[in-house]
Coordinates of C-alpha atoms and ligand atoms in Angstrom, one line a residue:
Chain A
M1 CA -78.3 114.8 -62.9
K2 CA -80.7 116.8 -65.0
K3 CA -81.3 119.0 -62.0
L4 CA -77.6 119.7 -61.5
F5 CA -77.3 120.5 -65.1
N6 CA -80.2 123.0 -64.7
L7 CA -78.5 124.5 -61.8
L8 CA -75.4 125.1 -64.0
I9 CA -77.7 126.9 -66.4
L10 CA -78.8 129.2 -63.6
A11 CA -75.1 129.6 -62.7
A12 CA -74.4 130.6 -66.3
Y13 CA -77.2 133.2 -66.2
E14 CA -75.8 134.7 -63.1
F15 CA -72.3 134.7 -64.4
K16 CA -73.4 136.5 -67.5
L17 CA -75.5 138.9 -65.6
N18 CA -72.7 139.8 -63.2
K19 CA -70.0 139.6 -65.8
K20 CA -68.4 142.9 -64.8
L21 CA -67.9 141.9 -61.2
F22 CA -66.5 138.5 -62.2
A23 CA -64.3 140.1 -64.9
V24 CA -62.7 142.3 -62.3
N25 CA -62.3 139.2 -60.1
V26 CA -60.7 137.2 -63.0
V27 CA -58.3 140.0 -63.8
I28 CA -57.2 140.5 -60.2
C29 CA -56.9 136.7 -59.6
G30 CA -55.3 136.2 -63.0
M31 CA -52.5 138.6 -62.1
L32 CA -52.1 137.0 -58.6
F33 CA -52.0 133.6 -60.2
G34 CA -49.4 134.8 -62.7
V35 CA -47.0 136.0 -60.0
M36 CA -47.7 133.0 -57.9
L37 CA -47.0 130.5 -60.7
A38 CA -43.8 132.3 -61.6
M39 CA -42.7 132.1 -58.0
A40 CA -43.7 128.5 -57.8
G41 CA -41.7 127.9 -61.0
L42 CA -38.6 129.5 -59.3
A43 CA -39.1 127.5 -56.1
C44 CA -39.6 124.2 -58.0
N45 CA -36.9 124.5 -60.6
I46 CA -34.0 126.3 -59.0
P47 CA -33.3 123.6 -56.3
K48 CA -33.0 121.1 -59.1
E49 CA -30.4 123.2 -60.8
I50 CA -28.6 123.8 -57.6
Q51 CA -28.7 120.1 -56.7
D52 CA -26.7 119.4 -59.8
E53 CA -24.2 122.0 -58.7
I54 CA -23.9 120.5 -55.2
L55 CA -23.1 117.0 -56.4
N56 CA -19.4 116.3 -56.0
S57 CA -18.5 119.7 -54.7
E58 CA -16.9 120.7 -51.5
F59 CA -18.5 123.2 -49.4
G60 CA -16.2 123.6 -46.4
E61 CA -13.2 122.6 -44.4
I62 CA -12.3 121.7 -41.0
Q63 CA -9.2 122.4 -38.9
I64 CA -7.8 119.0 -38.2
S65 CA -6.2 119.8 -34.9
N66 CA -9.7 120.2 -33.5
I67 CA -11.0 116.8 -34.5
D68 CA -11.6 114.0 -32.1
Y69 CA -13.5 110.7 -32.0
K70 CA -16.8 112.4 -31.4
D71 CA -16.4 114.6 -34.4
I72 CA -15.8 111.6 -36.7
E73 CA -18.8 109.9 -35.2
Y74 CA -20.8 113.0 -35.9
I75 CA -19.6 113.3 -39.4
T76 CA -20.5 109.7 -40.2
K77 CA -24.0 110.4 -39.0
L78 CA -24.6 113.3 -41.3
P79 CA -27.1 112.6 -44.0
L80 CA -24.7 113.8 -46.6
E81 CA -22.3 111.5 -48.3
I82 CA -19.1 113.0 -46.9
E83 CA -15.5 112.3 -47.8
I84 CA -12.6 113.6 -46.0
V85 CA -9.9 114.4 -48.4
A86 CA -6.4 115.6 -47.8
Y87 CA -5.1 117.4 -50.8
E88 CA -1.3 117.7 -51.4
M89 CA -0.8 114.9 -49.0
D90 CA 2.6 113.5 -49.1
W91 CA 1.9 109.8 -48.6
S92 CA 5.5 108.8 -48.2
M93 CA 5.9 111.4 -45.5
F94 CA 2.8 110.0 -44.0
E95 CA 4.2 106.5 -44.0
E96 CA 7.4 107.7 -42.4
S97 CA 5.5 109.5 -39.7
L98 CA 3.5 106.4 -39.0
N99 CA 6.6 104.4 -38.5
E100 CA 7.9 106.9 -36.1
K101 CA 4.6 106.9 -34.3
Q102 CA 4.7 103.1 -34.2
K103 CA 8.0 103.3 -32.3
E104 CA 6.4 105.7 -29.9
I105 CA 3.5 103.3 -29.5
N106 CA 5.7 100.4 -28.9
A107 CA 7.5 102.3 -26.2
N108 CA 4.5 103.4 -24.4
I109 CA 1.0 102.3 -25.3
D110 CA -1.5 104.8 -24.3
I111 CA -5.0 105.1 -25.4
D112 CA -4.6 108.0 -27.7
T113 CA -1.8 106.8 -29.9
S114 CA -2.6 103.2 -29.7
L115 CA -5.6 103.7 -31.9
N116 CA -3.7 103.0 -35.0
F117 CA -1.7 100.4 -33.4
V118 CA -3.5 97.3 -34.7
Y119 CA -3.2 98.4 -38.2
Y120 CA 0.6 98.6 -38.1
F121 CA 1.0 95.9 -35.6
S122 CA 4.1 93.9 -36.3
D123 CA 6.0 93.7 -33.0
D124 CA 6.2 90.4 -31.3
T125 CA 6.1 92.0 -27.9
V126 CA 2.5 92.8 -28.3
E127 CA -0.1 90.1 -27.7
I128 CA -3.6 90.1 -28.8
S129 CA -6.2 88.3 -26.8
M130 CA -9.9 88.2 -27.5
I131 CA -12.3 88.6 -24.7
N132 CA -15.9 88.3 -25.6
E133 CA -17.4 88.8 -22.2
N134 CA -18.5 91.5 -19.8
L135 CA -19.2 93.9 -22.7
I136 CA -21.6 96.4 -21.4
S137 CA -23.4 98.3 -24.1
G138 CA -20.4 98.3 -26.2
E139 CA -18.8 101.3 -24.5
K140 CA -17.8 100.1 -21.0
W141 CA -15.7 97.4 -19.9
S142 CA -15.7 96.0 -16.4
K143 CA -12.4 94.6 -15.5
E144 CA -11.9 91.7 -13.1
D145 CA -11.3 94.1 -10.3
N146 CA -14.7 95.7 -11.0
E147 CA -13.1 98.9 -12.2
V148 CA -15.2 100.4 -14.9
Q149 CA -13.2 101.7 -17.8
E150 CA -14.1 103.2 -21.1
I151 CA -13.4 101.0 -24.0
N152 CA -11.8 102.4 -27.1
P153 CA -13.6 101.9 -30.3
L154 CA -11.5 100.4 -33.1
W155 CA -11.9 100.3 -36.8
I156 CA -10.0 97.5 -38.4
E157 CA -9.0 96.8 -41.9
E158 CA -11.0 93.9 -43.5
S159 CA -8.2 91.4 -44.3
L160 CA -6.6 92.0 -40.9
A161 CA -9.9 91.4 -39.2
Q162 CA -10.3 88.2 -41.1
S163 CA -6.9 86.9 -40.3
M164 CA -7.5 87.6 -36.6
G165 CA -11.1 86.3 -36.8
L166 CA -12.6 89.5 -35.5
N167 CA -16.1 90.7 -36.0
V168 CA -17.9 93.9 -35.2
G169 CA -18.6 94.1 -31.5
D170 CA -15.8 91.8 -30.5
L171 CA -13.5 92.8 -27.7
V172 CA -9.8 92.8 -28.2
R173 CA -7.0 93.3 -25.7
F174 CA -3.6 94.4 -26.7
S175 CA -0.9 93.8 -24.2
N176 CA 2.8 94.2 -24.0
T177 CA 5.1 94.0 -21.0
D178 CA 4.0 97.3 -19.7
C179 CA 0.2 97.5 -20.0
N180 CA -3.0 96.3 -21.5
V181 CA -5.4 98.3 -23.7
D182 CA -8.9 97.1 -24.5
F183 CA -10.8 97.9 -27.7
Y184 CA -14.1 96.8 -29.1
V185 CA -14.4 96.5 -32.8
K186 CA -16.6 99.3 -33.9
G187 CA -16.3 98.8 -37.6
I188 CA -14.5 96.9 -40.3
Y189 CA -13.4 98.9 -43.4
R190 CA -12.2 97.9 -46.8
D191 CA -10.6 101.0 -48.2
F192 CA -8.2 102.9 -46.1
E193 CA -8.2 106.1 -48.0
H194 CA -11.9 106.6 -48.7
S195 CA -13.8 104.8 -46.1
L196 CA -15.3 107.1 -43.5
A197 CA -15.2 104.2 -41.1
A198 CA -11.5 104.4 -41.3
S199 CA -11.5 108.1 -40.8
Y200 CA -11.0 108.0 -37.1
V201 CA -7.8 106.1 -37.3
S202 CA -6.5 107.8 -40.3
V203 CA -7.7 111.3 -39.5
K204 CA -6.0 111.0 -36.1
L205 CA -2.9 109.9 -37.8
Y206 CA -2.4 112.3 -40.5
G207 CA -4.0 115.1 -38.6
T208 CA -0.8 115.7 -36.7
L209 CA 1.2 115.5 -39.9
I210 CA -1.0 117.9 -41.8
C211 CA -1.1 120.4 -39.0
E212 CA 2.6 120.3 -39.0
Q213 CA 2.5 121.1 -42.7
G214 CA 0.0 123.9 -42.0
K215 CA -2.8 122.3 -44.1
S216 CA -6.3 121.4 -43.6
I217 CA -8.6 118.6 -44.5
M218 CA -11.5 119.2 -46.9
I219 CA -14.9 117.9 -46.3
R220 CA -16.5 116.9 -49.6
A221 CA -20.2 116.7 -49.4
R222 CA -22.3 114.9 -52.0
C223 CA -25.8 116.2 -51.8
N224 CA -27.6 113.3 -53.4
T225 CA -30.3 113.8 -50.9
S226 CA -32.9 116.6 -50.9
P227 CA -32.0 120.3 -50.8
Y228 CA -33.7 120.3 -47.4
T229 CA -31.1 117.8 -46.1
F230 CA -28.4 120.0 -47.5
L231 CA -29.8 123.0 -45.7
T232 CA -30.2 121.3 -42.4
T233 CA -26.7 119.8 -42.6
I234 CA -25.0 123.0 -43.5
H235 CA -26.9 124.6 -40.7
S236 CA -25.7 122.1 -38.1
L237 CA -22.2 122.2 -39.5
K238 CA -22.1 125.9 -39.1
K239 CA -23.2 125.7 -35.5
D240 CA -20.3 123.5 -34.8
Y241 CA -16.7 123.8 -35.7
F242 CA -16.8 123.5 -39.4
I243 CA -15.8 126.4 -41.6
V244 CA -18.3 126.5 -44.4
D245 CA -16.7 128.3 -47.3
S246 CA -18.2 131.0 -49.4
W247 CA -19.5 128.6 -52.1
G248 CA -21.3 126.6 -49.4
N249 CA -22.6 129.8 -47.9
N250 CA -23.9 131.0 -51.3
I251 CA -25.7 127.8 -52.0
Y252 CA -27.1 127.9 -48.5
A253 CA -28.3 131.5 -48.9
M254 CA -29.7 130.6 -52.3
F255 CA -31.7 127.7 -50.9
L256 CA -33.0 130.0 -48.1
L257 CA -34.1 132.5 -50.7
I258 CA -35.8 129.8 -52.8
A259 CA -37.5 128.4 -49.7
F260 CA -38.7 131.9 -48.9
V261 CA -40.0 132.4 -52.5
G262 CA -41.8 129.0 -52.2
I263 CA -43.5 130.1 -49.0
C264 CA -44.5 133.4 -50.6
A265 CA -45.9 131.5 -53.6
G266 CA -48.0 129.4 -51.2
L267 CA -49.2 132.5 -49.3
L268 CA -50.0 134.2 -52.7
L269 CA -52.1 131.1 -53.6
L270 CA -54.1 131.4 -50.4
I271 CA -54.5 135.2 -51.0
T272 CA -55.7 134.6 -54.5
L273 CA -58.2 132.0 -53.4
S274 CA -59.5 134.2 -50.6
V275 CA -60.0 137.0 -53.2
V276 CA -62.2 134.6 -55.1
V277 CA -64.2 133.8 -52.0
D278 CA -64.4 137.5 -51.2
F279 CA -65.8 138.2 -54.6
I280 CA -68.4 135.5 -54.1
H281 CA -69.3 137.2 -50.9
I282 CA -69.7 140.5 -52.7
Y283 CA -71.7 138.8 -55.3
L284 CA -74.0 137.2 -52.8
N285 CA -74.5 140.5 -51.0
L286 CA -75.5 142.2 -54.2
R287 CA -77.8 139.3 -55.1
Q288 CA -79.4 138.6 -51.7
K289 CA -82.9 139.3 -52.9
F290 CA -82.5 137.1 -56.0
W291 CA -81.5 134.2 -53.9
A292 CA -84.1 134.8 -51.4
I293 CA -86.8 134.7 -54.1
N294 CA -85.3 131.5 -55.5
K295 CA -85.5 130.1 -52.0
A296 CA -89.2 130.8 -52.0
L297 CA -89.4 129.1 -55.3
G298 CA -88.0 126.0 -53.9
L299 CA -84.2 126.3 -54.2
T300 CA -82.4 124.8 -51.3
D301 CA -79.3 126.2 -49.6
D302 CA -77.2 123.4 -51.0
N303 CA -78.4 124.2 -54.5
R304 CA -77.2 127.8 -54.0
R305 CA -73.9 126.7 -52.6
F306 CA -73.5 124.4 -55.6
I307 CA -74.1 127.3 -57.9
C308 CA -71.7 129.6 -56.1
S309 CA -69.1 126.9 -56.1
F310 CA -69.5 126.4 -59.8
I311 CA -69.2 130.1 -60.4
S312 CA -66.0 130.2 -58.3
F313 CA -64.7 127.2 -60.2
F314 CA -65.2 129.1 -63.4
V315 CA -63.5 132.2 -62.1
I316 CA -60.6 130.2 -60.8
L317 CA -60.3 128.4 -64.2
L318 CA -60.4 131.6 -66.2
S319 CA -57.9 133.4 -63.9
Y320 CA -55.7 130.4 -63.9
G321 CA -55.6 130.6 -67.7
I322 CA -54.6 134.2 -67.5
G323 CA -52.1 133.4 -64.8
I324 CA -50.4 130.7 -66.9
L325 CA -49.9 133.1 -69.7
L326 CA -48.6 135.8 -67.4
S327 CA -46.3 133.5 -65.6
K328 CA -44.8 132.4 -68.9
G329 CA -43.7 136.0 -69.5
L330 CA -42.4 136.4 -65.9
S331 CA -40.6 133.1 -66.0
W332 CA -38.9 134.1 -69.2
Y333 CA -37.6 137.2 -67.6
F334 CA -36.5 135.4 -64.4
T335 CA -34.7 132.8 -66.6
E336 CA -32.7 135.3 -68.5
Y337 CA -31.7 137.1 -65.3
I338 CA -30.7 134.0 -63.4
K339 CA -28.9 132.4 -66.3
T340 CA -26.5 135.3 -66.5
L341 CA -26.3 135.6 -62.7
F342 CA -25.5 131.9 -62.0
D343 CA -24.2 130.4 -65.2
F344 CA -27.0 127.9 -65.4
M345 CA -26.9 127.1 -69.1
D346 CA -30.2 125.5 -70.0
L347 CA -32.4 126.7 -67.2
S348 CA -36.1 126.6 -67.6
L349 CA -38.3 128.0 -64.8
N350 CA -41.7 127.0 -66.3
L351 CA -43.7 124.6 -64.2
T352 CA -44.3 121.2 -65.7
I353 CA -47.8 120.4 -66.8
G354 CA -48.2 118.0 -63.9
Q355 CA -47.2 120.7 -61.4
S356 CA -49.6 123.3 -63.0
I357 CA -52.5 120.8 -62.9
M358 CA -51.7 120.0 -59.3
I359 CA -51.9 123.6 -58.3
L360 CA -55.1 124.0 -60.2
V361 CA -56.7 121.0 -58.6
C362 CA -55.7 122.3 -55.2
S363 CA -57.2 125.7 -56.0
L364 CA -60.4 124.1 -57.2
L365 CA -60.6 121.9 -54.1
F366 CA -60.0 124.9 -51.9
G367 CA -62.7 126.9 -53.6
F368 CA -65.1 124.0 -53.2
V369 CA -64.4 123.5 -49.5
I370 CA -64.5 127.2 -48.7
L371 CA -67.7 127.8 -50.6
W372 CA -69.4 124.8 -49.2
N373 CA -68.8 126.4 -45.8
K374 CA -72.1 127.5 -44.3
K375 CA -70.8 130.9 -43.3
I376 CA -71.1 132.1 -46.8
D377 CA -74.9 131.5 -46.8
I378 CA -77.1 134.5 -47.1
N379 CA -79.6 134.8 -44.3
S380 CA -82.2 137.1 -45.6
D381 CA -85.7 135.8 -46.4
I382 CA -88.4 137.4 -48.3
K383 CA -91.8 137.7 -46.9
G384 CA -94.8 138.2 -49.1
Chain B
M1 CA -106.9 120.0 -49.0
I2 CA -105.2 122.3 -46.4
E3 CA -106.1 122.0 -42.8
C4 CA -104.7 124.4 -40.2
Y5 CA -105.0 123.7 -36.5
D6 CA -104.6 126.5 -34.0
I7 CA -101.6 128.2 -35.6
I8 CA -99.8 130.7 -33.4
K9 CA -97.0 133.0 -34.5
Q10 CA -95.5 135.5 -32.1
Y11 CA -93.0 138.2 -32.8
G12 CA -91.2 139.4 -29.7
K13 CA -93.2 139.4 -26.4
D14 CA -96.3 141.3 -27.1
C15 CA -96.9 141.0 -30.8
K16 CA -99.0 138.0 -31.6
A17 CA -99.2 138.0 -35.3
L18 CA -101.3 134.9 -35.4
D19 CA -103.3 133.9 -32.4
G20 CA -104.8 130.5 -32.9
I21 CA -105.9 130.2 -36.6
S22 CA -107.8 127.1 -37.5
E23 CA -109.0 126.9 -41.1
D24 CA -110.0 124.2 -43.5
I25 CA -109.4 125.0 -47.2
K26 CA -111.0 122.7 -49.7
D27 CA -109.6 121.4 -52.9
G28 CA -110.4 123.8 -55.8
E29 CA -111.6 126.5 -53.5
F30 CA -111.0 130.3 -54.1
L31 CA -110.5 131.7 -50.6
A32 CA -110.0 135.4 -50.0
I33 CA -108.5 136.7 -46.8
I34 CA -109.2 140.3 -45.8
G35 CA -108.3 142.3 -42.8
E36 CA -106.7 145.5 -41.5
S37 CA -103.1 146.2 -42.0
G38 CA -101.1 144.3 -39.4
S39 CA -103.8 141.7 -38.8
G40 CA -101.5 138.8 -39.7
K41 CA -102.7 138.0 -43.2
S42 CA -99.3 137.9 -44.8
T43 CA -97.9 136.0 -41.9
F44 CA -100.5 133.4 -42.4
L45 CA -99.8 133.1 -46.1
N46 CA -96.1 132.9 -45.5
I47 CA -96.6 130.1 -43.1
L48 CA -98.8 128.3 -45.5
G49 CA -96.2 128.9 -48.2
M50 CA -93.4 127.6 -45.9
I51 CA -91.6 130.9 -46.3
D52 CA -92.0 131.5 -42.6
T53 CA -92.3 129.2 -39.6
K54 CA -95.0 128.9 -37.1
D55 CA -94.5 128.7 -33.3
S56 CA -97.2 126.1 -32.7
G57 CA -100.1 124.4 -34.3
A58 CA -100.2 122.1 -37.3
I59 CA -100.8 122.3 -41.0
M60 CA -101.8 119.3 -43.1
F61 CA -101.5 119.4 -46.8
D62 CA -103.2 116.5 -48.5
G63 CA -102.4 114.5 -45.4
I64 CA -98.8 115.6 -45.2
N65 CA -97.8 117.3 -42.0
Y66 CA -95.5 120.3 -42.7
D67 CA -93.5 119.5 -39.6
D68 CA -92.6 116.1 -41.0
L69 CA -90.8 117.6 -44.0
S70 CA -87.1 117.9 -44.1
K71 CA -85.6 121.2 -45.4
K72 CA -84.9 119.6 -48.7
E73 CA -88.4 118.0 -48.9
A74 CA -89.9 121.4 -47.9
A75 CA -88.0 123.1 -50.8
Q76 CA -89.2 120.5 -53.2
F77 CA -92.8 120.8 -51.9
R78 CA -92.7 124.6 -52.3
N79 CA -91.4 124.1 -55.8
Q80 CA -94.0 121.6 -57.0
K81 CA -97.1 122.1 -55.0
L82 CA -97.2 125.8 -54.2
G83 CA -97.2 128.8 -56.4
Y84 CA -96.5 132.1 -54.7
I85 CA -97.6 135.5 -56.0
F86 CA -96.0 138.4 -54.3
Q87 CA -97.4 141.9 -53.7
N88 CA -94.3 143.5 -55.1
F89 CA -93.7 140.9 -57.7
Y90 CA -90.1 140.0 -56.8
L91 CA -89.1 139.4 -60.3
E92 CA -85.4 139.5 -61.2
P93 CA -85.3 142.9 -63.1
E94 CA -82.2 142.0 -65.2
Y95 CA -83.7 138.7 -66.4
T96 CA -86.0 138.4 -69.4
V97 CA -89.5 137.3 -68.8
Y98 CA -88.6 133.9 -70.1
K99 CA -85.8 133.4 -67.6
N100 CA -87.9 134.7 -64.7
V101 CA -90.5 132.1 -65.4
E102 CA -87.9 129.5 -66.2
I103 CA -86.3 129.5 -62.7
P104 CA -88.9 127.2 -60.9
L105 CA -88.6 124.8 -63.8
L106 CA -84.8 124.8 -63.6
I107 CA -85.1 124.1 -59.9
A108 CA -87.6 121.3 -60.6
G109 CA -85.2 119.8 -63.2
Y110 CA -87.2 119.9 -66.4
S111 CA -85.3 119.5 -69.7
E112 CA -84.8 122.5 -72.1
K113 CA -87.6 121.3 -74.4
Q114 CA -90.1 120.8 -71.7
R115 CA -89.2 124.2 -70.2
K116 CA -89.8 125.9 -73.5
V117 CA -93.2 124.4 -74.0
M118 CA -94.3 125.0 -70.4
I119 CA -93.2 128.6 -70.3
E120 CA -94.8 129.5 -73.6
N121 CA -98.1 127.9 -72.6
T122 CA -98.1 129.6 -69.3
L123 CA -97.3 133.0 -70.7
K124 CA -100.1 132.5 -73.2
K125 CA -102.5 132.0 -70.3
V126 CA -101.5 135.4 -68.8
Q127 CA -101.3 137.1 -72.2
M128 CA -97.6 137.8 -71.9
K129 CA -96.2 135.7 -74.7
H130 CA -95.5 138.7 -76.9
K131 CA -93.0 140.1 -74.3
I132 CA -91.2 136.8 -73.7
N133 CA -87.8 138.2 -74.4
Q134 CA -88.2 141.6 -72.7
L135 CA -86.3 142.4 -69.5
A136 CA -88.5 142.3 -66.5
K137 CA -87.4 145.8 -65.4
N138 CA -89.0 147.3 -68.5
L139 CA -92.4 145.9 -67.9
S140 CA -95.4 147.8 -66.5
G141 CA -96.8 146.9 -63.1
G142 CA -99.7 144.9 -64.5
E143 CA -97.3 143.0 -66.8
K144 CA -95.0 142.3 -64.0
Q145 CA -97.8 140.9 -61.9
R146 CA -98.9 138.7 -64.8
V147 CA -95.3 137.4 -65.2
C148 CA -95.3 136.8 -61.5
I149 CA -98.5 134.7 -61.9
A150 CA -96.9 132.9 -64.8
R151 CA -93.9 132.0 -62.6
A152 CA -96.2 130.8 -59.8
L153 CA -98.2 128.7 -62.3
V154 CA -95.6 127.3 -64.6
N155 CA -94.9 124.3 -62.4
E156 CA -98.5 123.3 -62.4
P157 CA -98.9 123.7 -58.6
E158 CA -102.0 122.6 -56.8
V159 CA -102.3 125.7 -54.7
I160 CA -101.7 129.3 -55.5
L161 CA -100.9 131.7 -52.7
A162 CA -101.3 135.3 -53.6
D163 CA -100.4 138.1 -51.2
E164 CA -102.2 141.2 -52.4
P165 CA -101.7 140.4 -56.0
C166 CA -103.4 143.7 -57.0
G167 CA -102.1 145.9 -54.3
N168 CA -99.9 147.9 -56.6
L169 CA -102.2 147.9 -59.6
D170 CA -104.8 150.3 -61.1
S171 CA -108.4 149.1 -61.4
Q172 CA -108.0 148.0 -65.0
N173 CA -105.0 145.8 -64.3
T174 CA -106.7 144.6 -61.1
Q175 CA -109.7 143.3 -63.0
N176 CA -107.4 141.7 -65.4
I177 CA -105.4 139.8 -62.7
L178 CA -108.6 138.8 -60.9
Q179 CA -110.0 137.4 -64.1
I180 CA -106.9 135.4 -64.6
L181 CA -107.1 134.1 -61.0
K182 CA -110.7 133.3 -61.4
Q183 CA -110.0 131.4 -64.7
L184 CA -107.3 129.4 -62.9
N185 CA -109.7 128.6 -60.2
K186 CA -112.1 127.3 -62.8
E187 CA -109.4 125.1 -64.2
G188 CA -109.2 123.5 -60.8
K189 CA -106.5 125.3 -58.9
T190 CA -107.0 126.1 -55.2
I191 CA -106.4 129.8 -54.7
I192 CA -105.8 131.6 -51.5
M193 CA -105.7 135.4 -52.0
V194 CA -104.9 138.1 -49.4
T195 CA -106.3 141.4 -50.2
H196 CA -107.2 144.8 -48.7
S197 CA -110.2 145.5 -50.8
K198 CA -113.6 144.0 -50.1
S199 CA -114.6 144.4 -53.8
D200 CA -111.6 142.3 -54.9
A201 CA -112.5 139.6 -52.4
A202 CA -116.0 139.4 -53.9
I203 CA -114.6 137.3 -56.7
A204 CA -113.7 134.5 -54.3
D205 CA -115.9 131.6 -53.3
R206 CA -115.4 132.3 -49.6
C207 CA -113.9 135.2 -47.6
I208 CA -112.5 135.3 -44.1
T209 CA -111.6 138.3 -42.2
F210 CA -108.5 138.6 -40.0
K211 CA -108.3 140.8 -37.0
D212 CA -105.4 140.9 -34.6
G213 CA -104.3 137.5 -35.6
K214 CA -107.7 135.9 -35.3
I215 CA -110.4 135.0 -37.7
M216 CA -113.3 137.3 -37.2
N217 CA -116.2 136.1 -39.3
E218 CA -116.7 134.0 -42.3
K219 CA -119.0 134.5 -45.2
T220 CA -119.6 132.7 -48.4
V221 CA -120.0 134.9 -51.3
Ligands
ATP401 N1 -90.4 139.9 -39.0 C1 -91.2 140.4 -38.2 N2 -90.7 140.8 -37.0 C2 -91.5 141.4 -36.1 N3 -92.8 141.6 -36.3 C3 -93.4 141.2 -37.4 C4 -92.6 140.6 -38.4 N4 -93.4 140.4 -39.5 C5 -94.6 140.8 -39.2 N5 -94.6 141.3 -37.9 C6 -95.8 141.8 -37.2 O1 -96.8 140.8 -37.3 C7 -98.0 141.5 -37.5 C8 -98.7 140.9 -38.7 O2 -98.0 141.2 -39.8 P1 -98.5 140.9 -41.3 O3 -97.4 141.3 -42.2 O4 -99.0 139.5 -41.3 O5 -99.7 141.9 -41.5 P2 -100.7 142.0 -42.7 O6 -102.0 141.6 -42.3 O7 -100.1 141.3 -43.9 O8 -100.6 143.6 -43.0 P3 -100.6 144.3 -44.4 O9 -102.0 144.3 -44.8 O10 -100.1 145.7 -44.0 O11 -99.7 143.6 -45.3 C9 -97.8 142.9 -37.6 O12 -98.1 143.6 -36.4 C10 -96.3 143.0 -37.9 O13 -95.8 144.2 -37.3
MG402 MG1 -99.3 141.9 -45.8

């Protein structure tokens, strides 16, 4: 312990002796730290602000005529909380249209239109029979004549399911005089208007109607997950058939920018730390002889590394202090700029104390690990 | 105290710096090593001082084999048991006399109080106490060498290795340094001194001559 303390005294002597070199180091790294911390402040705080903006906002739309079962399934799998909302929807017209459709269905049950059949089922001519056998992986149904046929998924309203005693996974056959259609119960939903599970049936139904009215359905995304999820979701939506509106695109671009800023901050941190290490190299080169003499006096390589690590600690601490001050100024400037640009009222881009300390600890650890590396050793010896 | 058996040190293919040196140095002895330039004197001293490594042979110091020491133990050994005086001083020019002498004590782990007492006492011995706060670069050659001796002494080592301690000094300073070394020898320290000059060697108890990496003759003064 006493020995370590003594080594610190030696480190202090050396720091004092080479103060000009280390002062240059501190100034350079202080500025780098300043910019880095300001950028990290941006990267850490802006997403929080944007996340508030994302909540409960729509970021795109979809042309309903394109949608099919696979799309709905796809949407339900998105990590965002998504609602499909039809604005200006005339529900009475919707009902009417459904009734008409029901007539059609009764006349000719085919797979496409029968999907909503069970919901509005009222006709005595249709029989429902439950078949809980030969269900192969939920999607295929092998008939008695060994013909393999695709089974239609079906969402069913809760009270109806209860009255018919249906559970998820059950097989249901609807039959009238003309034909049979088999379904398996994919889901049971409670709320017709808002449940995504119901979307397939409902979207199919009012899709036609809305298209007739020349309207589209909005996708409302709630980003209560991470901004990263938001980014990836928008990215995959864009790849497909969704039209992301300009708001969504702006947010998307903003996130990309922030991510870029974050990466730059990380790189800058690495550059800053490597500057510290470079300066230690320069210092060791200047002081080769001194350390060689000390080696002859009984100083081990580990002792020297300890001293160099400590000096680098000190340099990092000092430059971090300067960096914090500098970043306060920069953050203030950024804040003013972004506030007016994006209408964020009480925006603060300063890092929290916890974040600052975390970056500092990382820096110190990095300095320690790098300087403990044997490559930095000097390899000159003195000979009497 | 120090027993050397058949030490060989070779640089490159042809240059045998040491060619089978065997020597027994007794406790409290003042040994002088003379020889022509390039005869391997410094190499021998460096190997004794663990600053250099040997190719083969063995060295026993008070029953401790050099080869058995780990790097860390060797460093500690150098620090505690050996004091090294260099021909060209190797003081840190920007440090004060005090700090220069302090370094071995810092390495050894003495407390501030202990360090102060030890440094002052040692500097008194070499008559350098009055320059204690002067920067080493401002000292004269003789003064530098005395500080160098103080640094070698301060840890109370058992053996002092001096490589041409008077090589860069005028006759007045040479006498001064030799007297200090003699005094230390009287106080019980074992001293091994490499020198060019036969007259300097006269102060020693025993003198050996190196030639081409071998010991030529031996005479007791
Ligand atoms: N690092 C080295 N690499 C190659 N050869 C070396 C090295 N050090 C010493 N030598 C050679 O070893 C031989 C002995 O050198 P050493 O320094 O021991 O001589 P010396 O007796 O001290 O001479 P001087 O009186 O000039 O100091 C010399 O021939 C020298 O050239
Ligand atoms: Mg020599």
